[in-house]
């Protein structure tokens, strides 16, 4: 008897390789083939709507791993054994299935896993102008939600909302599934078909945790120079680990905050209402000191490249220009037809963790650039930066766009327009596809990425949060199961003198990612850095994204009070032996 791998619905059950995966599948669920062994699942509803929640079936007694957005910007992993444990905004679901004895003859013994298990992958994807996510209920029902983000963009059917595939090797299963979707959907590209930025192979320094928004040319020079007598400590050049790429993070742009009044009590999070006034640098970067030896961004970048041997200088900006968009009344911005709009979040986002950024923007609004003008904005900004010696950009706050789809054709259409314009501008103005995407963990962005090759894979490093470090590492590793097939995951910066620096350093050594720090000037641990950085400033980067091994795919290494305790102790002992 031959049992096909293709998912089917039989007698009210979702069957994969002859095994019941979901029970009580409703009659309005539709199945269509995606490949010989995979299928799309969809559903119909007699009433058109911009948002549907469909029951797919009841899920019980399967160990699962899911990746879900715990807040609007970022995914984290969760494991469990029933549908009730699957949170809203789940964007990947992987089940572990034990094969029945009748199936053993169907698998070549040389290829079968010794424990006779296989894996079932659910990927909620884009379906036309709608995006999909998964969620569970207290009755162990697995639901999928399709939504456009625009009340005027409605449908009564979603035919290709959830992709389902299976395989014996979970890593190959995810890889092959992403490649099938790449060919079938045509809205994004697998990482193998993207140009990889060269900066990934060089040691870097980011200004964020060193200065936050107070970054200025003097501080950057101080961080790069040989010796700082004020702190009596070695700096990068003197220490023998000179960065070859630099990210000038938030703090260089010309912005204004109309809601923060001097003398009035501060409002929590009000900094996120700040808007962009001009594409040019702010006054800090038009004069680098009392002697004004560098009077422009161009002169400053030329100077630090020549003096400190930098190969690449990137700068930060938000996808909407700045956190609060652009200032609609600015003379420099008027040609982009900006207007004030107010974000509308999906119920899925509201059902998980609220974020202070969105609380502020929902109250004060976003200066939103006309989608028909967004390429002009990016092209003007990036061509100006390139003319001043900038080599690439880190583009942040990307998921904000999903909340601005109302009246603009919906979240999927708007995200696609912004993503296409961004990638086109980067390709035109920077030589090596020099783009780092950040705060972009929604399926709208993930499955609209045709050229973007690097994306942050977790929330920030956050040096002031001692209990966050293990979750940071675990999130990157688990998120890389999916993201690593579409991007080179960026594990974010870390600080070499942080009490978890060896833990973070080991992760970067194995992560297949960029290695860059956010050390304050003169505050470095060169014993750690020299284990990661070669004398010429290059790094040994793994060929593939660092991911969890198969034996821990369905355990929680952060909360099981075992895995990371043992691992961190092991890292302290074996750090040098494991890496070099």
Coordinates of C-alpha atoms in Angstrom, one line a residue:
X1 CA 0.0 0.0 0.0
X2 CA 1.4 3.4 -1.1
X3 CA 0.5 6.4 1.1
X4 CA 1.3 9.7 -0.5
X5 CA 2.9 12.6 1.4
X6 CA 0.5 15.2 -0.1
X7 CA -1.8 16.6 2.6
X8 CA -5.4 15.7 2.1
X9 CA -8.8 16.0 3.8
X10 CA -10.5 12.7 4.4
X11 CA -13.6 12.0 6.6
X12 CA -13.3 15.4 8.2
X13 CA -9.6 15.0 9.1
X14 CA -6.4 16.6 7.7
X15 CA -4.2 13.7 6.8
X16 CA -0.5 13.8 6.1
X17 CA 1.4 10.6 5.1
X18 CA -1.6 8.7 6.3
X19 CA -1.6 10.2 9.7
X20 CA -4.4 12.3 11.2
X21 CA -3.0 15.7 12.0
X22 CA -6.2 17.7 12.5
X23 CA -9.7 16.5 13.3
X24 CA -13.1 18.2 12.9
X25 CA -12.0 20.0 9.7
X26 CA -15.0 22.2 8.5
X27 CA -16.5 21.6 5.1
X28 CA -15.6 25.1 3.9
X29 CA -11.9 24.3 4.0
X30 CA -10.4 24.0 0.5
X31 CA -7.2 22.1 -0.6
X32 CA -5.2 22.8 -3.7
X33 CA -1.8 21.3 -4.7
X34 CA 1.4 23.4 -4.4
X35 CA 3.8 20.6 -5.5
X36 CA 3.8 16.8 -5.6
X37 CA 4.0 16.6 -1.8
X38 CA 2.6 19.9 -0.5
X39 CA -0.7 21.8 -0.7
X40 CA -2.4 25.1 0.1
X41 CA -5.3 25.3 2.4
X42 CA -8.0 27.9 2.2
X43 CA -11.6 28.6 3.0
X44 CA -14.8 30.3 1.9
X45 CA -17.3 32.5 3.7
X46 CA -20.6 33.7 2.2
X47 CA -20.0 37.2 3.6
X48 CA -17.2 39.3 2.1
X49 CA -15.0 41.0 4.7
X50 CA -11.6 42.6 5.1
X51 CA -10.8 40.1 7.9
X52 CA -11.8 36.5 8.2
X53 CA -10.9 33.9 10.9
X54 CA -11.4 30.4 9.7
X55 CA -11.3 27.2 11.7
X56 CA -8.8 24.7 10.2
X57 CA -9.3 21.8 12.6
X58 CA -8.5 20.5 16.1
X59 CA -4.8 20.0 17.0
X60 CA -3.9 17.7 19.9
X61 CA -1.1 15.6 21.1
X62 CA 1.6 16.8 18.8
X63 CA 4.8 18.5 20.0
X64 CA 5.1 21.7 18.1
X65 CA 7.3 24.7 17.7
X66 CA 5.9 28.0 16.5
X67 CA 7.3 31.4 15.7
X68 CA 4.9 34.2 16.5
X69 CA 5.0 38.0 16.8
X70 CA 4.9 38.7 20.5
X71 CA 4.9 42.4 19.6
X72 CA 4.3 44.1 16.3
X73 CA 8.0 44.2 15.3
X74 CA 9.5 40.9 16.4
X75 CA 8.9 37.1 16.5
X76 CA 9.9 34.8 19.3
X77 CA 9.5 30.9 19.6
X78 CA 7.0 28.9 21.6
X79 CA 6.7 25.2 22.1
X80 CA 3.7 23.1 23.2
X81 CA 1.5 20.1 22.6
X82 CA -2.0 21.3 21.7
X83 CA -3.8 24.0 19.7
X84 CA -4.7 26.0 22.8
X85 CA -1.0 26.9 23.2
X86 CA -0.6 28.5 19.8
X87 CA -0.7 32.3 20.1
X88 CA -2.1 34.9 17.8
X89 CA 0.2 36.1 15.0
X90 CA 1.9 32.7 14.6
X91 CA 3.8 32.8 11.3
X92 CA 5.4 29.4 11.3
X93 CA 4.2 26.1 12.9
X94 CA 6.3 22.9 12.9
X95 CA 4.8 19.6 14.2
X96 CA 6.7 16.5 15.2
X97 CA 4.9 13.3 14.1
X98 CA 5.7 9.7 15.1
X99 CA 5.2 7.4 12.1
X100 CA 2.8 4.5 12.3
X101 CA 4.3 1.1 11.6
X102 CA 2.3 0.9 8.3
X103 CA 4.4 3.7 7.0
X104 CA 7.8 2.2 7.6
X105 CA 7.8 0.4 4.3
X106 CA 7.2 3.7 2.4
X107 CA 10.6 5.2 3.5
X108 CA 13.9 3.9 2.3
X109 CA 15.7 2.5 5.4
X110 CA 18.9 4.4 4.6
X111 CA 17.0 7.7 4.6
X112 CA 14.6 7.2 7.4
X113 CA 15.3 8.7 10.8
X114 CA 16.1 6.1 13.5
X115 CA 13.1 7.1 15.6
X116 CA 10.7 7.0 12.7
X117 CA 9.5 10.6 13.0
X118 CA 8.6 13.1 10.4
X119 CA 7.7 16.8 10.5
X120 CA 4.8 18.8 9.3
X121 CA 5.2 22.4 8.4
X122 CA 2.4 25.0 8.3
X123 CA 3.3 28.4 6.8
X124 CA 0.6 31.1 6.7
X125 CA 1.5 33.1 3.6
X126 CA 0.3 36.0 1.4
X127 CA -2.7 35.4 -0.7
X128 CA -3.2 38.2 -3.2
X129 CA -4.0 41.4 -1.1
X130 CA -4.4 39.4 2.1
X131 CA -1.9 38.0 4.6
X132 CA -2.4 35.1 6.9
X133 CA -1.5 34.2 10.4
X134 CA -2.3 31.2 12.7
X135 CA -3.8 31.1 16.2
X136 CA -5.2 28.6 18.6
X137 CA -8.3 28.5 20.8
X138 CA -9.0 27.1 24.3
X139 CA -10.8 24.2 22.6
X140 CA -7.5 23.2 20.8
X141 CA -8.8 24.5 17.5
X142 CA -6.3 25.8 15.0
X143 CA -7.6 28.9 13.2
X144 CA -6.1 30.9 10.4
X145 CA -6.8 34.6 10.0
X146 CA -6.7 36.4 6.6
X147 CA -6.8 40.2 6.6
X148 CA -6.2 43.0 4.2
X149 CA -5.9 45.9 6.7
X150 CA -8.3 48.0 4.6
X151 CA -12.0 47.9 5.2
X152 CA -12.6 48.5 1.5
X153 CA -10.5 45.5 0.4
X154 CA -12.7 42.5 1.0
X155 CA -13.0 38.9 -0.1
X156 CA -15.3 35.9 0.6
X157 CA -12.6 33.3 -0.1
X158 CA -8.9 32.7 0.6
X159 CA -7.7 29.9 -1.7
X160 CA -3.9 29.8 -0.9
X161 CA -3.7 31.0 2.7
X162 CA -1.8 28.3 4.5
X163 CA 1.0 26.2 2.9
X164 CA 1.4 22.6 4.3
X165 CA 4.3 20.3 3.6
X166 CA 6.1 17.4 5.4
X167 CA 9.5 15.7 5.5
X168 CA 11.9 13.6 7.5
X169 CA 14.5 16.4 7.9
X170 CA 13.0 19.5 9.5
X171 CA 15.7 21.8 8.1
X172 CA 15.4 20.6 4.6
X173 CA 11.7 20.7 4.9
X174 CA 11.7 24.4 5.7
X175 CA 14.2 25.1 3.0
X176 CA 12.4 23.2 0.3
X177 CA 9.1 24.7 1.4
X178 CA 10.4 28.3 1.1
X179 CA 11.8 27.4 -2.4
X180 CA 8.4 26.1 -3.5
X181 CA 6.7 29.2 -2.3
X182 CA 9.3 31.4 -4.0
X183 CA 8.5 29.8 -7.3
X184 CA 4.7 29.6 -6.8
X185 CA 4.1 33.1 -5.3
X186 CA 6.8 35.1 -7.1
X187 CA 6.7 37.9 -4.5
X188 CA 10.0 37.1 -2.8
X189 CA 13.3 35.3 -3.3
X190 CA 15.2 32.6 -1.4
X191 CA 18.5 33.8 0.1
X192 CA 20.4 31.7 -2.5
X193 CA 19.1 34.0 -5.2
X194 CA 20.1 37.2 -3.5
X195 CA 23.3 39.3 -3.6
X196 CA 25.0 39.2 -0.2
X197 CA 26.5 42.4 1.1
X198 CA 30.2 42.3 1.6
X199 CA 30.2 44.1 5.0
X200 CA 29.1 40.8 6.6
X201 CA 32.6 39.5 6.4
X202 CA 34.2 42.4 8.3
X203 CA 34.2 43.3 12.0
X204 CA 31.9 46.3 12.7
X205 CA 31.0 48.9 15.3
X206 CA 27.5 50.4 15.7
X207 CA 27.0 53.7 17.6
X208 CA 23.7 52.9 19.2
X209 CA 24.5 51.5 22.7
X210 CA 27.6 53.6 22.8
X211 CA 25.8 56.9 22.4
X212 CA 22.1 56.3 21.6
X213 CA 20.7 59.4 19.9
X214 CA 23.5 61.6 21.3
X215 CA 25.9 60.3 18.7
X216 CA 28.1 63.0 17.1
X217 CA 31.3 63.1 15.1
X218 CA 33.5 63.7 18.1
X219 CA 32.2 60.6 19.8
X220 CA 32.7 58.5 16.7
X221 CA 36.2 59.7 16.2
X222 CA 37.0 59.0 19.9
X223 CA 35.7 55.5 19.5
X224 CA 37.9 54.8 16.5
X225 CA 41.1 56.5 17.5
X226 CA 44.1 54.9 19.1
X227 CA 44.1 56.0 22.7
X228 CA 41.7 57.9 25.0
X229 CA 43.6 59.4 27.9
X230 CA 40.4 60.5 29.6
X231 CA 39.3 56.9 30.3
X232 CA 42.9 55.5 30.2
X233 CA 41.9 52.5 28.1
X234 CA 42.8 51.0 24.8
X235 CA 40.5 51.9 21.8
X236 CA 40.0 49.8 18.7
X237 CA 43.1 50.6 16.7
X238 CA 45.4 50.3 19.7
X239 CA 43.8 47.1 20.7
X240 CA 44.4 45.5 17.4
X241 CA 40.7 45.0 16.4
X242 CA 39.9 48.0 14.2
X243 CA 36.4 48.0 12.8
X244 CA 36.1 47.9 9.0
X245 CA 32.4 48.8 8.9
X246 CA 30.6 51.4 10.9
X247 CA 26.8 52.0 11.4
X248 CA 25.9 55.5 12.4
X249 CA 22.6 54.7 14.1
X250 CA 19.7 56.9 15.1
X251 CA 20.8 60.5 15.9
X252 CA 22.3 61.9 12.7
X253 CA 19.1 63.1 11.0
X254 CA 17.4 66.5 11.0
X255 CA 14.2 66.0 13.0
X256 CA 11.8 67.8 15.2
X257 CA 9.4 66.8 18.0
X258 CA 6.4 69.2 18.2
X259 CA 5.0 67.5 21.3
X260 CA 7.9 67.6 23.7
X261 CA 7.7 71.0 25.4
X262 CA 10.5 72.5 27.5
X263 CA 9.5 72.9 31.1
X264 CA 6.6 70.5 30.8
X265 CA 6.6 67.0 32.4
X266 CA 8.0 64.4 30.1
X267 CA 5.6 62.0 28.3
X268 CA 6.6 58.4 28.2
X269 CA 7.6 57.4 24.7
X270 CA 7.1 60.9 23.3
X271 CA 10.4 60.6 21.4
X272 CA 8.7 58.3 19.0
X273 CA 6.5 61.1 17.7
X274 CA 9.6 62.8 16.3
X275 CA 9.4 63.5 12.6
X276 CA 11.9 64.0 9.8
X277 CA 12.4 67.6 8.6
X278 CA 15.1 67.1 5.8
X279 CA 17.0 64.4 4.2
X280 CA 20.3 66.1 5.1
X281 CA 22.2 65.5 8.3
X282 CA 21.5 67.6 11.4
X283 CA 23.8 70.4 12.6
X284 CA 25.9 68.0 14.7
X285 CA 27.3 66.5 11.5
X286 CA 27.8 69.8 9.7
X287 CA 30.5 70.8 12.2
X288 CA 32.6 68.2 14.0
X289 CA 34.2 70.4 16.6
X290 CA 35.2 73.8 17.8
X291 CA 37.8 74.0 15.0
X292 CA 35.3 72.9 12.4
X293 CA 37.9 70.8 10.6
X294 CA 35.0 68.7 9.1
X295 CA 32.1 70.9 8.1
X296 CA 29.9 68.4 6.3
X297 CA 28.9 64.7 6.4
X298 CA 31.0 64.1 3.3
X299 CA 34.1 65.5 4.8
X300 CA 33.6 63.6 8.0
X301 CA 33.1 60.3 6.3
X302 CA 36.1 60.8 4.0
X303 CA 38.2 61.6 7.1
X304 CA 37.2 58.6 9.2
X305 CA 37.6 56.2 6.2
X306 CA 41.1 57.5 5.5
X307 CA 42.3 57.8 9.0
X308 CA 40.8 54.6 10.5
X309 CA 40.7 52.3 7.6
X310 CA 36.9 51.9 7.4
X311 CA 35.7 50.0 4.3
X312 CA 31.9 50.6 4.8
X313 CA 29.9 53.3 6.5
X314 CA 26.2 52.7 6.9
X315 CA 23.6 55.1 8.4
X316 CA 20.2 54.4 10.0
X317 CA 16.8 55.6 8.9
X318 CA 13.2 54.4 9.4
X319 CA 11.1 53.0 6.5
X320 CA 8.8 56.0 7.0
X321 CA 11.7 58.4 7.2
X322 CA 11.8 58.6 11.0
X323 CA 9.8 57.0 13.9
X324 CA 6.9 59.4 13.4
X325 CA 7.4 59.7 9.7
X326 CA 8.1 63.0 8.1
X327 CA 7.0 66.5 9.0
X328 CA 4.1 67.3 6.6
X329 CA 4.7 71.1 6.9
X330 CA 8.4 70.9 6.1
X331 CA 9.3 72.7 2.8
X332 CA 11.8 69.9 2.1
X333 CA 9.1 67.2 2.4
X334 CA 6.2 68.8 0.6
X335 CA 7.2 67.3 -2.8
X336 CA 6.5 63.9 -1.4
X337 CA 2.8 64.8 -0.7
X338 CA 3.0 63.8 3.0
X339 CA -0.1 63.8 5.2
X340 CA -0.9 63.0 8.8
X341 CA -2.4 59.5 9.3
X342 CA -3.2 57.4 12.3
X343 CA -2.1 53.7 12.6
X344 CA -4.7 51.0 12.9
X345 CA -3.4 47.8 14.4
X346 CA -4.6 44.3 13.6
X347 CA -6.5 42.5 16.4
X348 CA -3.6 39.9 16.3
X349 CA -1.1 42.6 17.4
X350 CA -3.5 43.9 20.1
X351 CA -3.9 40.4 21.4
X352 CA -0.3 40.0 22.3
X353 CA 2.1 42.6 23.7
X354 CA 1.3 46.3 23.2
X355 CA 4.3 48.5 22.3
X356 CA 4.9 52.0 23.5
X357 CA 5.9 53.1 20.0
X358 CA 2.4 52.3 18.6
X359 CA 0.7 53.8 21.6
X360 CA 2.4 57.1 20.9
X361 CA 1.9 57.0 17.1
X362 CA -1.8 56.1 17.5
X363 CA -2.2 59.2 19.5
X364 CA 0.0 61.7 17.7
X365 CA -0.1 60.3 14.1
X366 CA 2.5 59.5 11.4
X367 CA 3.7 61.9 8.7
X368 CA 3.0 59.5 5.8
X369 CA 4.6 59.8 2.4
X370 CA 2.3 59.3 -0.6
X371 CA 3.0 55.8 -1.9
X372 CA 3.4 57.2 -5.4
X373 CA 6.2 59.4 -4.2
X374 CA 8.0 56.9 -1.9
X375 CA 10.6 55.9 -4.4
X376 CA 11.4 59.6 -5.0
X377 CA 11.9 60.0 -1.3
X378 CA 14.2 57.0 -1.0
X379 CA 16.1 57.8 -4.1
X380 CA 16.7 61.4 -3.0
X381 CA 17.8 60.3 0.4
X382 CA 20.0 57.5 -0.8
X383 CA 21.6 59.4 -3.6
X384 CA 22.4 62.2 -1.2
X385 CA 24.0 59.8 1.2
X386 CA 25.9 58.0 -1.5
X387 CA 27.3 61.3 -2.8
X388 CA 28.6 62.0 0.7
X389 CA 30.5 58.7 1.0
X390 CA 27.8 56.5 2.7
X391 CA 27.9 52.9 1.5
X392 CA 24.6 51.5 2.8
X393 CA 21.6 51.9 5.1
X394 CA 20.0 50.1 8.0
X395 CA 16.3 50.6 7.6
X396 CA 14.3 50.3 10.8
X397 CA 10.7 50.4 12.1
X398 CA 9.5 48.6 8.9
X399 CA 6.4 46.9 10.3
X400 CA 4.8 50.3 10.9
X401 CA 3.6 50.2 7.3
X402 CA 1.2 47.4 7.9
X403 CA -0.8 49.7 10.2
X404 CA -1.2 52.4 7.5
X405 CA -2.9 50.3 4.8
X406 CA -6.4 51.7 5.3
X407 CA -7.3 53.7 2.3
X408 CA -4.1 52.6 0.5
X409 CA -5.1 49.3 -0.9
X410 CA -4.4 47.4 2.3
X411 CA -1.3 46.3 4.2
X412 CA 0.1 43.8 1.7
X413 CA -0.1 46.2 -1.2
X414 CA 1.4 49.1 0.8
X415 CA 4.2 47.0 2.2
X416 CA 5.0 45.7 -1.3
X417 CA 5.1 49.3 -2.7
X418 CA 7.4 50.5 0.1
X419 CA 9.6 47.4 -0.1
X420 CA 9.9 47.5 -3.9
X421 CA 10.8 51.2 -3.8
X422 CA 13.4 50.7 -1.0
X423 CA 15.1 47.8 -2.8
X424 CA 15.1 49.7 -6.1
X425 CA 16.7 52.7 -4.5
X426 CA 19.3 50.7 -2.7
X427 CA 20.2 48.9 -5.9
X428 CA 20.5 52.1 -7.8
X429 CA 22.5 54.1 -5.2
X430 CA 24.7 51.5 -3.3
X431 CA 27.0 49.0 -5.0
X432 CA 26.7 45.9 -3.0
X433 CA 23.0 45.5 -2.0
X434 CA 24.0 47.3 1.2
X435 CA 20.8 47.1 3.1
X436 CA 20.0 45.8 6.7
X437 CA 16.3 45.5 7.4
X438 CA 15.1 45.8 11.0
X439 CA 11.8 45.6 12.9
X440 CA 10.4 43.7 9.9
X441 CA 9.1 40.4 11.3
X442 CA 5.7 40.4 9.6
X443 CA 4.8 38.1 6.8
X444 CA 3.9 41.1 4.6
X445 CA 7.6 42.1 4.6
X446 CA 9.2 38.6 4.7
X447 CA 7.2 37.5 1.6
X448 CA 7.7 40.8 -0.3
X449 CA 11.5 40.7 -0.1
X450 CA 13.0 40.1 -3.5
X451 CA 16.4 41.7 -3.0
X452 CA 16.8 42.5 0.7
X453 CA 19.4 40.0 1.9
X454 CA 20.1 40.9 5.6
X455 CA 17.5 41.2 8.3
X456 CA 17.7 41.6 12.1
X457 CA 16.4 38.3 13.5
X458 CA 15.5 39.3 17.1
X459 CA 14.7 42.3 19.3
X460 CA 17.6 44.4 20.4
X461 CA 20.6 43.2 22.5
X462 CA 19.5 45.5 25.4
X463 CA 22.6 45.6 27.6
X464 CA 20.6 47.0 30.6
X465 CA 18.3 44.0 30.7
X466 CA 20.2 41.2 32.4
X467 CA 17.4 38.6 32.1
X468 CA 16.8 39.3 28.4
X469 CA 20.1 37.8 27.1
X470 CA 19.1 34.1 26.8
X471 CA 15.8 35.0 25.1
X472 CA 17.7 37.2 22.7
X473 CA 20.0 34.3 21.6
X474 CA 17.2 31.7 21.6
X475 CA 14.9 34.0 19.5
X476 CA 17.6 34.6 16.9
X477 CA 18.4 30.9 16.6
X478 CA 14.8 29.7 16.4
X479 CA 13.7 32.6 14.1
X480 CA 16.6 31.7 11.8
X481 CA 14.8 28.5 10.9
X482 CA 12.5 30.5 8.7
X483 CA 14.3 33.9 8.3
X484 CA 17.5 32.1 7.4
X485 CA 16.0 30.8 4.2
X486 CA 15.2 34.3 3.0
X487 CA 17.8 36.5 4.7
X488 CA 21.2 36.3 6.3
X489 CA 20.0 36.8 9.9
X490 CA 21.5 39.7 11.8
X491 CA 22.1 38.8 15.4
X492 CA 22.4 42.5 16.4
X493 CA 25.4 44.1 18.1
X494 CA 26.6 43.3 21.6
X495 CA 29.1 44.8 24.0
X496 CA 32.4 43.0 24.5
X497 CA 32.6 44.0 28.3
X498 CA 29.0 42.9 29.1
X499 CA 28.8 40.1 31.6
X500 CA 27.2 37.9 28.9
X501 CA 29.8 38.9 26.2
X502 CA 31.3 35.4 25.9
X503 CA 27.9 33.9 25.5
X504 CA 27.0 36.5 22.8
X505 CA 30.4 36.1 21.1
X506 CA 30.0 32.3 20.8
X507 CA 26.6 32.8 19.3
X508 CA 28.0 35.2 16.7
X509 CA 30.9 32.8 15.9
X510 CA 28.3 30.1 15.0
X511 CA 25.6 32.3 13.6
X512 CA 26.7 32.9 10.0
X513 CA 26.1 36.5 10.7
X514 CA 27.9 39.9 10.9
X515 CA 30.0 40.4 14.0
X516 CA 29.7 43.9 15.3
X517 CA 29.7 45.6 18.7
X518 CA 28.3 48.7 20.3
X519 CA 31.1 49.3 22.8
X520 CA 31.5 52.7 24.4
X521 CA 34.8 54.4 23.4
X522 CA 37.7 52.8 25.2
X523 CA 35.5 50.1 26.9
X524 CA 36.5 46.9 25.2
X525 CA 37.5 43.3 26.0
X526 CA 40.0 42.5 23.3
X527 CA 40.5 39.0 24.5
X528 CA 37.0 38.3 23.4
X529 CA 37.2 40.4 20.2
X530 CA 40.4 38.8 19.0
X531 CA 38.7 35.3 19.2
X532 CA 36.2 36.6 16.6
X533 CA 38.3 39.0 14.5
X534 CA 41.3 38.3 12.3
X535 CA 44.3 40.7 12.3
X536 CA 43.1 42.3 9.0
X537 CA 39.6 43.0 10.5
X538 CA 37.8 40.2 8.7
X539 CA 35.9 37.5 10.4
X540 CA 35.3 33.8 9.8
X541 CA 31.6 33.7 9.0
X542 CA 29.7 30.4 9.0
X543 CA 28.2 29.4 5.6
X544 CA 24.7 29.0 6.9
X545 CA 22.5 30.6 9.5
X546 CA 23.0 29.3 13.1
X547 CA 19.9 27.3 14.1
X548 CA 18.8 25.0 16.9
X549 CA 19.8 21.3 16.6
X550 CA 17.1 18.8 16.0
X551 CA 17.1 17.5 19.6
X552 CA 16.0 20.8 21.0
X553 CA 13.5 22.0 18.4
X554 CA 10.6 21.3 20.6
X555 CA 12.0 22.3 24.0
X556 CA 12.1 25.8 25.6
X557 CA 15.8 26.5 26.3
X558 CA 15.0 29.8 28.0
X559 CA 12.4 28.6 30.6
X560 CA 13.3 24.9 31.2
X561 CA 15.8 26.0 33.8
X562 CA 18.3 23.6 32.3
X563 CA 19.5 24.2 28.7
X564 CA 20.9 27.7 28.9
X565 CA 22.3 27.2 32.4
X566 CA 24.3 24.2 31.2
X567 CA 25.2 25.9 27.9
X568 CA 26.4 29.1 29.5
X569 CA 28.6 27.2 31.9
X570 CA 30.0 25.2 29.0
X571 CA 30.8 28.3 27.1
X572 CA 32.8 29.7 30.0
X573 CA 34.9 26.5 29.9
X574 CA 35.1 25.7 26.2
X575 CA 34.9 29.1 24.5
X576 CA 38.3 29.1 22.9
X577 CA 38.2 25.4 22.0
X578 CA 34.8 25.6 20.3
X579 CA 35.4 28.7 18.1
X580 CA 39.1 28.6 17.1

